């Protein structure tokens, strides 16, 4: 930005030139504000946050009670209620929600299903660890890493036939060969190959 002075009728008037435009400033004038796209996005985001805050204030207590009845556990219910509102905060179209509690229960129910599945996987993993001799037990950080991997594998294999999941897990976790998996599951080797190919595609190439 630079300033210059112009003497026209014995008085000095300041003129300001914007280096990036031809706009000429000649003293006081009405203020015009153009909101840049980034600011417009920020305003929209602020409005969304305000909607979430209102939703939280009006329905958080009810949602936590609903989850507590489902789980029988106040601590897990509190965690899932918070996770529900975090998920809602990232979801588009909040301004179009007509039935807030129905919407919240839909989001919370999906999180609840994931929570129950994770707990089942965790318990199965802990049961398997209990069979290991103590010197072979993994360190806590390794346990957590393995658990997270198992949960992610389970998520990616959702929708596959049970037998396909079993074949994949026997191959990946137990290290069994195709013939051994076939004998374990009572199916043909060619069926095992199909199951493993389908599970591998789902597990390694899905997001």
mmCIF file of N, CA and C in Angstrom, residues 60-193:
data_model
loop_
_atom_site.group_PDB
_atom_site.id
_atom_site.type_symbol
_atom_site.label_atom_id
_atom_site.label_comp_id
_atom_site.label_asym_id
_atom_site.label_seq_id
_atom_site.Cartn_x
_atom_site.Cartn_y
_atom_site.Cartn_z
ATOM 1 N N UNK A 60 -28.020 -33.858 25.466
ATOM 2 C CA UNK A 60 -26.910 -34.688 25.928
ATOM 3 C C UNK A 60 -27.312 -35.573 27.104
ATOM 4 N N UNK A 61 -27.986 -34.989 28.093
ATOM 5 C CA UNK A 61 -28.392 -35.768 29.260
ATOM 6 C C UNK A 61 -29.303 -36.923 28.889
ATOM 7 N N UNK A 62 -30.247 -36.650 27.997
ATOM 8 C CA UNK A 62 -31.161 -37.709 27.545
ATOM 9 C C UNK A 62 -30.402 -38.809 26.811
ATOM 10 N N UNK A 63 -29.482 -38.419 25.914
ATOM 11 C CA UNK A 63 -28.736 -39.414 25.131
ATOM 12 C C UNK A 63 -27.866 -40.284 26.035
ATOM 13 N N UNK A 64 -27.229 -39.664 27.011
ATOM 14 C CA UNK A 64 -26.380 -40.438 27.921
ATOM 15 C C UNK A 64 -27.225 -41.442 28.715
ATOM 16 N N UNK A 65 -28.417 -41.045 29.122
ATOM 17 C CA UNK A 65 -29.316 -41.973 29.823
ATOM 18 C C UNK A 65 -29.743 -43.125 28.923
ATOM 19 N N UNK A 66 -30.023 -42.821 27.650
ATOM 20 C CA UNK A 66 -30.410 -43.860 26.679
ATOM 21 C C UNK A 66 -29.284 -44.870 26.505
ATOM 22 N N UNK A 67 -28.055 -44.375 26.404
ATOM 23 C CA UNK A 67 -26.894 -45.257 26.246
ATOM 24 C C UNK A 67 -26.622 -46.066 27.509
ATOM 25 N N UNK A 68 -26.863 -45.454 28.657
ATOM 26 C CA UNK A 68 -26.632 -46.176 29.922
ATOM 27 C C UNK A 68 -27.577 -47.361 30.039
ATOM 28 N N UNK A 69 -28.804 -47.201 29.586
ATOM 29 C CA UNK A 69 -29.759 -48.324 29.609
ATOM 30 C C UNK A 69 -29.303 -49.439 28.669
ATOM 31 N N UNK A 70 -28.729 -49.064 27.542
ATOM 32 C CA UNK A 70 -28.280 -50.065 26.575
ATOM 33 C C UNK A 70 -27.032 -50.807 27.065
ATOM 34 N N UNK A 71 -26.136 -50.065 27.728
ATOM 35 C CA UNK A 71 -24.838 -50.633 28.105
ATOM 36 C C UNK A 71 -24.803 -51.154 29.537
ATOM 37 N N UNK A 72 -25.626 -50.582 30.385
ATOM 38 C CA UNK A 72 -25.559 -50.936 31.795
ATOM 39 C C UNK A 72 -24.287 -50.437 32.451
ATOM 40 N N UNK A 73 -23.694 -49.403 31.867
ATOM 41 C CA UNK A 73 -22.409 -48.904 32.343
ATOM 42 C C UNK A 73 -22.363 -47.398 32.129
ATOM 43 N N UNK A 74 -22.303 -46.639 33.219
ATOM 44 C CA UNK A 74 -22.348 -45.178 33.120
ATOM 45 C C UNK A 74 -21.105 -44.603 32.458
ATOM 46 N N UNK A 75 -19.941 -45.215 32.713
ATOM 47 C CA UNK A 75 -18.695 -44.682 32.152
ATOM 48 C C UNK A 75 -18.656 -44.839 30.630
ATOM 49 N N UNK A 76 -18.997 -46.020 30.146
ATOM 50 C CA UNK A 76 -19.022 -46.231 28.693
ATOM 51 C C UNK A 76 -20.105 -45.375 28.042
ATOM 52 N N UNK A 77 -21.224 -45.210 28.736
ATOM 53 C CA UNK A 77 -22.302 -44.376 28.203
ATOM 54 C C UNK A 77 -21.840 -42.931 28.036
ATOM 55 N N UNK A 78 -21.101 -42.426 29.025
ATOM 56 C CA UNK A 78 -20.593 -41.053 28.932
ATOM 57 C C UNK A 78 -19.620 -40.906 27.769
ATOM 58 N N UNK A 79 -18.743 -41.899 27.598
ATOM 59 C CA UNK A 79 -17.783 -41.849 26.489
ATOM 60 C C UNK A 79 -18.486 -41.870 25.135
ATOM 61 N N UNK A 80 -19.465 -42.750 24.990
ATOM 62 C CA UNK A 80 -20.162 -42.865 23.707
ATOM 63 C C UNK A 80 -21.027 -41.644 23.420
ATOM 64 N N UNK A 81 -21.564 -41.036 24.459
ATOM 65 C CA UNK A 81 -22.339 -39.808 24.253
ATOM 66 C C UNK A 81 -21.439 -38.706 23.700
ATOM 67 N N UNK A 82 -20.234 -38.582 24.278
ATOM 68 C CA UNK A 82 -19.287 -37.589 23.774
ATOM 69 C C UNK A 82 -18.880 -37.909 22.334
ATOM 70 N N UNK A 83 -18.618 -39.177 22.064
ATOM 71 C CA UNK A 83 -18.232 -39.583 20.701
ATOM 72 C C UNK A 83 -19.352 -39.287 19.702
ATOM 73 N N UNK A 84 -20.595 -39.444 20.154
ATOM 74 C CA UNK A 84 -21.729 -39.163 19.273
ATOM 75 C C UNK A 84 -21.726 -37.704 18.842
ATOM 76 N N UNK A 85 -21.525 -36.800 19.795
ATOM 77 C CA UNK A 85 -21.542 -35.379 19.453
ATOM 78 C C UNK A 85 -20.314 -34.973 18.633
ATOM 79 N N UNK A 86 -19.195 -35.633 18.853
ATOM 80 C CA UNK A 86 -18.041 -35.380 18.004
ATOM 81 C C UNK A 86 -18.317 -35.807 16.566
ATOM 82 N N UNK A 87 -18.998 -36.949 16.407
ATOM 83 C CA UNK A 87 -19.362 -37.421 15.075
ATOM 84 C C UNK A 87 -20.363 -36.454 14.423
ATOM 85 N N UNK A 88 -21.311 -35.978 15.218
ATOM 86 C CA UNK A 88 -22.311 -35.034 14.708
ATOM 87 C C UNK A 88 -21.642 -33.741 14.261
ATOM 88 N N UNK A 89 -20.645 -33.298 15.009
ATOM 89 C CA UNK A 89 -19.959 -32.057 14.682
ATOM 90 C C UNK A 89 -19.303 -32.119 13.308
ATOM 91 N N UNK A 90 -18.862 -33.305 12.905
ATOM 92 C CA UNK A 90 -18.172 -33.461 11.623
ATOM 93 C C UNK A 90 -19.130 -33.796 10.479
ATOM 94 N N UNK A 91 -20.398 -34.027 10.818
ATOM 95 C CA UNK A 91 -21.366 -34.452 9.793
ATOM 96 C C UNK A 91 -21.973 -33.235 9.100
ATOM 97 N N UNK A 92 -22.198 -33.314 7.787
ATOM 98 C CA UNK A 92 -22.845 -32.211 7.067
ATOM 99 C C UNK A 92 -24.362 -32.251 7.234
ATOM 100 N N UNK A 93 -25.007 -31.140 6.900
ATOM 101 C CA UNK A 93 -26.466 -31.101 6.857
ATOM 102 C C UNK A 93 -27.156 -31.064 8.201
ATOM 103 N N UNK A 94 -26.453 -30.600 9.234
ATOM 104 C CA UNK A 94 -27.061 -30.574 10.566
ATOM 105 C C UNK A 94 -28.265 -29.644 10.602
ATOM 106 N N UNK A 95 -28.257 -28.607 9.797
ATOM 107 C CA UNK A 95 -29.355 -27.650 9.794
ATOM 108 C C UNK A 95 -30.641 -28.246 9.214
ATOM 109 N N UNK A 96 -30.531 -29.410 8.575
ATOM 110 C CA UNK A 96 -31.714 -30.041 7.979
ATOM 111 C C UNK A 96 -32.318 -31.117 8.882
ATOM 112 N N UNK A 97 -31.729 -31.310 10.067
ATOM 113 C CA UNK A 97 -32.242 -32.323 10.996
ATOM 114 C C UNK A 97 -33.548 -31.846 11.610
ATOM 115 N N UNK A 98 -34.611 -32.623 11.422
ATOM 116 C CA UNK A 98 -35.928 -32.252 11.941
ATOM 117 C C UNK A 98 -36.254 -32.937 13.261
ATOM 118 N N UNK A 99 -35.703 -34.133 13.477
ATOM 119 C CA UNK A 99 -35.954 -34.879 14.713
ATOM 120 C C UNK A 99 -34.616 -35.141 15.399
ATOM 121 N N UNK A 100 -34.176 -34.219 16.245
ATOM 122 C CA UNK A 100 -32.834 -34.322 16.838
ATOM 123 C C UNK A 100 -32.577 -35.635 17.574
ATOM 124 N N UNK A 101 -33.531 -36.099 18.349
ATOM 125 C CA UNK A 101 -33.285 -37.306 19.138
ATOM 126 C C UNK A 101 -33.230 -38.550 18.260
ATOM 127 N N UNK A 102 -34.051 -38.595 17.230
ATOM 128 C CA UNK A 102 -33.976 -39.722 16.296
ATOM 129 C C UNK A 102 -32.624 -39.719 15.577
ATOM 130 N N UNK A 103 -32.162 -38.528 15.218
ATOM 131 C CA UNK A 103 -30.866 -38.403 14.549
ATOM 132 C C UNK A 103 -29.737 -38.833 15.481
ATOM 133 N N UNK A 104 -29.767 -38.370 16.719
ATOM 134 C CA UNK A 104 -28.726 -38.719 17.683
ATOM 135 C C UNK A 104 -28.702 -40.214 17.977
ATOM 136 N N UNK A 105 -29.872 -40.823 18.095
ATOM 137 C CA UNK A 105 -29.895 -42.267 18.385
ATOM 138 C C UNK A 105 -29.366 -43.076 17.200
ATOM 139 N N UNK A 106 -29.594 -42.593 15.981
ATOM 140 C CA UNK A 106 -29.048 -43.289 14.808
ATOM 141 C C UNK A 106 -27.523 -43.268 14.838
ATOM 142 N N UNK A 107 -26.956 -42.099 15.108
ATOM 143 C CA UNK A 107 -25.491 -41.980 15.190
ATOM 144 C C UNK A 107 -24.963 -42.806 16.358
ATOM 145 N N UNK A 108 -25.611 -42.675 17.502
ATOM 146 C CA UNK A 108 -25.159 -43.386 18.704
ATOM 147 C C UNK A 108 -25.278 -44.894 18.549
ATOM 148 N N UNK A 109 -26.311 -45.355 17.852
ATOM 149 C CA UNK A 109 -26.496 -46.805 17.677
ATOM 150 C C UNK A 109 -25.350 -47.404 16.860
ATOM 151 N N UNK A 110 -24.910 -46.703 15.832
ATOM 152 C CA UNK A 110 -23.771 -47.191 15.047
ATOM 153 C C UNK A 110 -22.507 -47.258 15.898
ATOM 154 N N UNK A 111 -22.291 -46.238 16.720
ATOM 155 C CA UNK A 111 -21.129 -46.244 17.609
ATOM 156 C C UNK A 111 -21.259 -47.359 18.650
ATOM 157 N N UNK A 112 -22.475 -47.595 19.103
ATOM 158 C CA UNK A 112 -22.722 -48.643 20.089
ATOM 159 C C UNK A 112 -22.393 -50.015 19.517
ATOM 160 N N UNK A 113 -22.797 -50.251 18.274
ATOM 161 C CA UNK A 113 -22.491 -51.527 17.618
ATOM 162 C C UNK A 113 -20.988 -51.716 17.512
ATOM 163 N N UNK A 114 -20.282 -50.665 17.098
ATOM 164 C CA UNK A 114 -18.820 -50.749 16.997
ATOM 165 C C UNK A 114 -18.193 -51.007 18.357
ATOM 166 N N UNK A 115 -18.749 -50.386 19.379
ATOM 167 C CA UNK A 115 -18.235 -50.553 20.739
ATOM 168 C C UNK A 115 -18.393 -52.005 21.204
ATOM 169 N N UNK A 116 -19.560 -52.564 20.966
ATOM 170 C CA UNK A 116 -19.821 -53.946 21.388
ATOM 171 C C UNK A 116 -18.914 -54.913 20.632
ATOM 172 N N UNK A 117 -18.746 -54.684 19.329
ATOM 173 C CA UNK A 117 -17.866 -55.547 18.535
ATOM 174 C C UNK A 117 -16.428 -55.456 19.044
ATOM 175 N N UNK A 118 -15.999 -54.258 19.349
ATOM 176 C CA UNK A 118 -14.631 -54.081 19.845
ATOM 177 C C UNK A 118 -14.444 -54.812 21.168
ATOM 178 N N UNK A 119 -15.418 -54.702 22.050
ATOM 179 C CA UNK A 119 -15.313 -55.380 23.345
ATOM 180 C C UNK A 119 -15.251 -56.900 23.162
ATOM 181 N N UNK A 120 -16.025 -57.416 22.218
ATOM 182 C CA UNK A 120 -16.013 -58.864 21.967
ATOM 183 C C UNK A 120 -14.648 -59.307 21.442
ATOM 184 N N UNK A 121 -14.075 -58.508 20.530
ATOM 185 C CA UNK A 121 -12.746 -58.829 19.991
ATOM 186 C C UNK A 121 -11.694 -58.741 21.096
ATOM 187 N N UNK A 122 -11.808 -57.714 21.905
ATOM 188 C CA UNK A 122 -10.857 -57.537 23.001
ATOM 189 C C UNK A 122 -10.913 -58.708 23.975
ATOM 190 N N UNK A 123 -12.123 -59.149 24.302
ATOM 191 C CA UNK A 123 -12.263 -60.261 25.235
ATOM 192 C C UNK A 123 -11.707 -61.551 24.645
ATOM 193 N N UNK A 124 -11.970 -61.785 23.358
ATOM 194 C CA UNK A 124 -11.431 -62.982 22.700
ATOM 195 C C UNK A 124 -9.907 -62.952 22.680
ATOM 196 N N UNK A 125 -9.355 -61.781 22.455
ATOM 197 C CA UNK A 125 -7.891 -61.637 22.436
ATOM 198 C C UNK A 125 -7.308 -61.885 23.830
ATOM 199 N N UNK A 126 -7.954 -61.339 24.848
ATOM 200 C CA UNK A 126 -7.474 -61.543 26.211
ATOM 201 C C UNK A 126 -7.582 -63.010 26.621
ATOM 202 N N UNK A 127 -8.641 -63.674 26.177
ATOM 203 C CA UNK A 127 -8.793 -65.105 26.463
ATOM 204 C C UNK A 127 -7.658 -65.907 25.813
ATOM 205 N N UNK A 128 -7.287 -65.503 24.585
ATOM 206 C CA UNK A 128 -6.188 -66.195 23.900
ATOM 207 C C UNK A 128 -4.864 -65.935 24.606
ATOM 208 N N UNK A 129 -4.669 -64.709 25.082
ATOM 209 C CA UNK A 129 -3.426 -64.380 25.793
ATOM 210 C C UNK A 129 -3.316 -65.159 27.094
ATOM 211 N N UNK A 130 -4.455 -65.399 27.721
ATOM 212 C CA UNK A 130 -4.443 -66.108 29.004
ATOM 213 C C UNK A 130 -3.921 -67.533 28.849
ATOM 214 N N UNK A 131 -3.974 -68.087 27.654
ATOM 215 C CA UNK A 131 -3.493 -69.450 27.418
ATOM 216 C C UNK A 131 -1.983 -69.506 27.191
ATOM 217 N N UNK A 132 -1.374 -68.320 27.002
ATOM 218 C CA UNK A 132 0.070 -68.290 26.756
ATOM 219 C C UNK A 132 0.840 -68.376 28.058
ATOM 220 N N UNK A 133 2.019 -69.024 28.038
ATOM 221 C CA UNK A 133 2.890 -68.968 29.213
ATOM 222 C C UNK A 133 3.284 -67.515 29.487
ATOM 223 N N UNK A 134 3.437 -67.171 30.739
ATOM 224 C CA UNK A 134 3.719 -65.779 31.110
ATOM 225 C C UNK A 134 4.922 -65.184 30.384
ATOM 226 N N UNK A 135 6.032 -65.930 30.205
ATOM 227 C CA UNK A 135 7.176 -65.331 29.496
ATOM 228 C C UNK A 135 6.866 -64.948 28.052
ATOM 229 N N UNK A 136 5.831 -65.553 27.476
ATOM 230 C CA UNK A 136 5.489 -65.284 26.091
ATOM 231 C C UNK A 136 4.446 -64.170 25.944
ATOM 232 N N UNK A 137 3.947 -63.675 27.066
ATOM 233 C CA UNK A 137 2.918 -62.630 27.012
ATOM 234 C C UNK A 137 3.514 -61.342 26.437
ATOM 235 N N UNK A 138 2.843 -60.697 25.491
ATOM 236 C CA UNK A 138 3.375 -59.468 24.887
ATOM 237 C C UNK A 138 3.300 -58.286 25.841
ATOM 238 N N UNK A 139 4.117 -57.279 25.567
ATOM 239 C CA UNK A 139 4.103 -56.056 26.363
ATOM 240 C C UNK A 139 2.788 -55.312 26.148
ATOM 241 N N UNK A 140 2.390 -54.460 27.098
ATOM 242 C CA UNK A 140 1.106 -53.742 26.973
ATOM 243 C C UNK A 140 0.964 -52.970 25.658
ATOM 244 N N UNK A 141 2.064 -52.309 25.217
ATOM 245 C CA UNK A 141 1.955 -51.539 23.978
ATOM 246 C C UNK A 141 1.752 -52.448 22.761
ATOM 247 N N UNK A 142 2.331 -53.653 22.823
ATOM 248 C CA UNK A 142 2.135 -54.613 21.738
ATOM 249 C C UNK A 142 0.697 -55.132 21.755
ATOM 250 N N UNK A 143 0.169 -55.369 22.944
ATOM 251 C CA UNK A 143 -1.227 -55.810 23.060
ATOM 252 C C UNK A 143 -2.169 -54.800 22.426
ATOM 253 N N UNK A 144 -1.937 -53.523 22.733
ATOM 254 C CA UNK A 144 -2.802 -52.474 22.190
ATOM 255 C C UNK A 144 -2.706 -52.424 20.670
ATOM 256 N N UNK A 145 -1.492 -52.552 20.153
ATOM 257 C CA UNK A 145 -1.294 -52.508 18.707
ATOM 258 C C UNK A 145 -1.993 -53.681 18.025
ATOM 259 N N UNK A 146 -1.863 -54.861 18.612
ATOM 260 C CA UNK A 146 -2.514 -56.046 18.042
ATOM 261 C C UNK A 146 -4.034 -55.899 18.102
ATOM 262 N N UNK A 147 -4.534 -55.389 19.236
ATOM 263 C CA UNK A 147 -5.978 -55.208 19.377
ATOM 264 C C UNK A 147 -6.515 -54.241 18.323
ATOM 265 N N UNK A 148 -5.816 -53.127 18.129
ATOM 266 C CA UNK A 148 -6.258 -52.154 17.122
ATOM 267 C C UNK A 148 -6.247 -52.781 15.724
ATOM 268 N N UNK A 149 -5.248 -53.617 15.462
ATOM 269 C CA UNK A 149 -5.170 -54.297 14.166
ATOM 270 C C UNK A 149 -6.339 -55.260 13.984
ATOM 271 N N UNK A 150 -6.657 -56.009 15.028
ATOM 272 C CA UNK A 150 -7.779 -56.957 14.961
ATOM 273 C C UNK A 150 -9.110 -56.238 14.741
ATOM 274 N N UNK A 151 -9.278 -55.110 15.425
ATOM 275 C CA UNK A 151 -10.512 -54.339 15.267
ATOM 276 C C UNK A 151 -10.633 -53.813 13.835
ATOM 277 N N UNK A 152 -9.532 -53.336 13.284
ATOM 278 C CA UNK A 152 -9.550 -52.824 11.916
ATOM 279 C C UNK A 152 -9.811 -53.934 10.905
ATOM 280 N N UNK A 153 -9.195 -55.096 11.125
ATOM 281 C CA UNK A 153 -9.456 -56.238 10.235
ATOM 282 C C UNK A 153 -10.929 -56.620 10.293
ATOM 283 N N UNK A 154 -11.475 -56.662 11.498
ATOM 284 C CA UNK A 154 -12.892 -56.999 11.650
ATOM 285 C C UNK A 154 -13.768 -55.998 10.908
ATOM 286 N N UNK A 155 -13.427 -54.727 10.992
ATOM 287 C CA UNK A 155 -14.217 -53.701 10.294
ATOM 288 C C UNK A 155 -14.178 -53.910 8.783
ATOM 289 N N UNK A 156 -12.997 -54.220 8.276
ATOM 290 C CA UNK A 156 -12.853 -54.377 6.827
ATOM 291 C C UNK A 156 -13.519 -55.646 6.300
ATOM 292 N N UNK A 157 -13.640 -56.646 7.161
ATOM 293 C CA UNK A 157 -14.240 -57.908 6.730
ATOM 294 C C UNK A 157 -15.752 -57.953 6.932
ATOM 295 N N UNK A 158 -16.325 -56.851 7.406
ATOM 296 C CA UNK A 158 -17.773 -56.809 7.614
ATOM 297 C C UNK A 158 -18.509 -57.117 6.309
ATOM 298 N N UNK A 159 -19.509 -57.940 6.393
ATOM 299 C CA UNK A 159 -20.303 -58.270 5.215
ATOM 300 C C UNK A 159 -19.872 -59.537 4.512
ATOM 301 N N UNK A 160 -18.675 -60.031 4.831
ATOM 302 C CA UNK A 160 -18.229 -61.286 4.219
ATOM 303 C C UNK A 160 -18.891 -62.481 4.914
ATOM 304 N N UNK A 161 -19.047 -63.592 4.233
ATOM 305 C CA UNK A 161 -19.559 -64.795 4.889
ATOM 306 C C UNK A 161 -18.649 -65.207 6.049
ATOM 307 N N UNK A 162 -19.247 -65.797 7.060
ATOM 308 C CA UNK A 162 -18.482 -66.198 8.244
ATOM 309 C C UNK A 162 -17.325 -67.115 7.868
ATOM 310 N N UNK A 163 -17.573 -68.031 6.954
ATOM 311 C CA UNK A 163 -16.541 -68.985 6.558
ATOM 312 C C UNK A 163 -15.345 -68.283 5.903
ATOM 313 N N UNK A 164 -15.618 -67.234 5.128
ATOM 314 C CA UNK A 164 -14.530 -66.478 4.505
ATOM 315 C C UNK A 164 -13.687 -65.777 5.561
ATOM 316 N N UNK A 165 -14.342 -65.222 6.569
ATOM 317 C CA UNK A 165 -13.611 -64.584 7.668
ATOM 318 C C UNK A 165 -12.748 -65.610 8.402
ATOM 319 N N UNK A 166 -13.345 -66.748 8.692
ATOM 320 C CA UNK A 166 -12.601 -67.785 9.412
ATOM 321 C C UNK A 166 -11.378 -68.237 8.624
ATOM 322 N N UNK A 167 -11.547 -68.447 7.331
ATOM 323 C CA UNK A 167 -10.428 -68.887 6.500
ATOM 324 C C UNK A 167 -9.311 -67.849 6.512
ATOM 325 N N UNK A 168 -9.693 -66.584 6.392
ATOM 326 C CA UNK A 168 -8.694 -65.512 6.373
ATOM 327 C C UNK A 168 -7.944 -65.424 7.701
ATOM 328 N N UNK A 169 -8.680 -65.498 8.797
ATOM 329 C CA UNK A 169 -8.044 -65.392 10.113
ATOM 330 C C UNK A 169 -7.162 -66.602 10.412
ATOM 331 N N UNK A 170 -7.581 -67.774 9.985
ATOM 332 C CA UNK A 170 -6.747 -68.961 10.174
ATOM 333 C C UNK A 170 -5.434 -68.836 9.395
ATOM 334 N N UNK A 171 -5.523 -68.238 8.226
ATOM 335 C CA UNK A 171 -4.317 -68.063 7.415
ATOM 336 C C UNK A 171 -3.413 -66.991 7.994
ATOM 337 N N UNK A 172 -4.006 -65.871 8.391
ATOM 338 C CA UNK A 172 -3.204 -64.728 8.822
ATOM 339 C C UNK A 172 -2.738 -64.823 10.275
ATOM 340 N N UNK A 173 -3.600 -65.333 11.143
ATOM 341 C CA UNK A 173 -3.264 -65.360 12.571
ATOM 342 C C UNK A 173 -2.677 -66.689 13.024
ATOM 343 N N UNK A 174 -3.180 -67.780 12.441
ATOM 344 C CA UNK A 174 -2.696 -69.099 12.839
ATOM 345 C C UNK A 174 -1.586 -69.604 11.927
ATOM 346 N N UNK A 175 -1.451 -68.989 10.769
ATOM 347 C CA UNK A 175 -0.411 -69.405 9.831
ATOM 348 C C UNK A 175 -0.687 -70.728 9.141
ATOM 349 N N UNK A 176 -1.968 -71.110 9.056
ATOM 350 C CA UNK A 176 -2.307 -72.386 8.427
ATOM 351 C C UNK A 176 -2.249 -72.270 6.902
ATOM 352 N N UNK A 177 -1.895 -73.358 6.259
ATOM 353 C CA UNK A 177 -1.917 -73.418 4.804
ATOM 354 C C UNK A 177 -3.317 -73.693 4.298
ATOM 355 N N UNK A 178 -3.500 -73.619 2.999
ATOM 356 C CA UNK A 178 -4.830 -73.787 2.420
ATOM 357 C C UNK A 178 -5.411 -75.171 2.684
ATOM 358 N N UNK A 179 -4.584 -76.201 2.573
ATOM 359 C CA UNK A 179 -5.074 -77.554 2.830
ATOM 360 C C UNK A 179 -5.481 -77.713 4.295
ATOM 361 N N UNK A 180 -4.703 -77.122 5.198
ATOM 362 C CA UNK A 180 -5.026 -77.206 6.632
ATOM 363 C C UNK A 180 -6.323 -76.456 6.934
ATOM 364 N N UNK A 181 -6.517 -75.298 6.289
ATOM 365 C CA UNK A 181 -7.753 -74.531 6.497
ATOM 366 C C UNK A 181 -8.951 -75.326 5.978
ATOM 367 N N UNK A 182 -8.758 -75.964 4.819
ATOM 368 C CA UNK A 182 -9.836 -76.778 4.249
ATOM 369 C C UNK A 182 -10.239 -77.894 5.199
ATOM 370 N N UNK A 183 -9.241 -78.530 5.798
ATOM 371 C CA UNK A 183 -9.534 -79.617 6.736
ATOM 372 C C UNK A 183 -10.195 -79.074 8.001
ATOM 373 N N UNK A 184 -9.737 -77.931 8.466
ATOM 374 C CA UNK A 184 -10.283 -77.320 9.685
ATOM 375 C C UNK A 184 -11.750 -76.938 9.509
ATOM 376 N N UNK A 185 -12.096 -76.394 8.347
ATOM 377 C CA UNK A 185 -13.444 -75.905 8.105
ATOM 378 C C UNK A 185 -14.338 -76.920 7.400
ATOM 379 N N UNK A 186 -13.749 -78.034 6.930
ATOM 380 C CA UNK A 186 -14.529 -79.049 6.241
ATOM 381 C C UNK A 186 -15.000 -78.609 4.874
ATOM 382 N N UNK A 187 -14.162 -77.856 4.169
ATOM 383 C CA UNK A 187 -14.507 -77.384 2.827
ATOM 384 C C UNK A 187 -13.365 -77.747 1.876
ATOM 385 N N UNK A 188 -13.568 -77.531 0.594
ATOM 386 C CA UNK A 188 -12.533 -77.873 -0.388
ATOM 387 C C UNK A 188 -11.454 -76.807 -0.433
ATOM 388 N N UNK A 189 -10.303 -77.190 -0.960
ATOM 389 C CA UNK A 189 -9.194 -76.241 -1.086
ATOM 390 C C UNK A 189 -9.568 -75.113 -2.045
ATOM 391 N N UNK A 190 -10.287 -75.439 -3.115
ATOM 392 C CA UNK A 190 -10.689 -74.399 -4.066
ATOM 393 C C UNK A 190 -11.609 -73.370 -3.415
ATOM 394 N N UNK A 191 -12.472 -73.833 -2.500
ATOM 395 C CA UNK A 191 -13.334 -72.897 -1.764
ATOM 396 C C UNK A 191 -12.508 -72.019 -0.846
ATOM 397 N N UNK A 192 -11.499 -72.607 -0.212
ATOM 398 C CA UNK A 192 -10.591 -71.829 0.638
ATOM 399 C C UNK A 192 -9.914 -70.742 -0.174
ATOM 400 N N UNK A 193 -9.460 -71.090 -1.376
ATOM 401 C CA UNK A 193 -8.788 -70.099 -2.234
ATOM 402 C C UNK A 193 -9.721 -68.940 -2.554
#
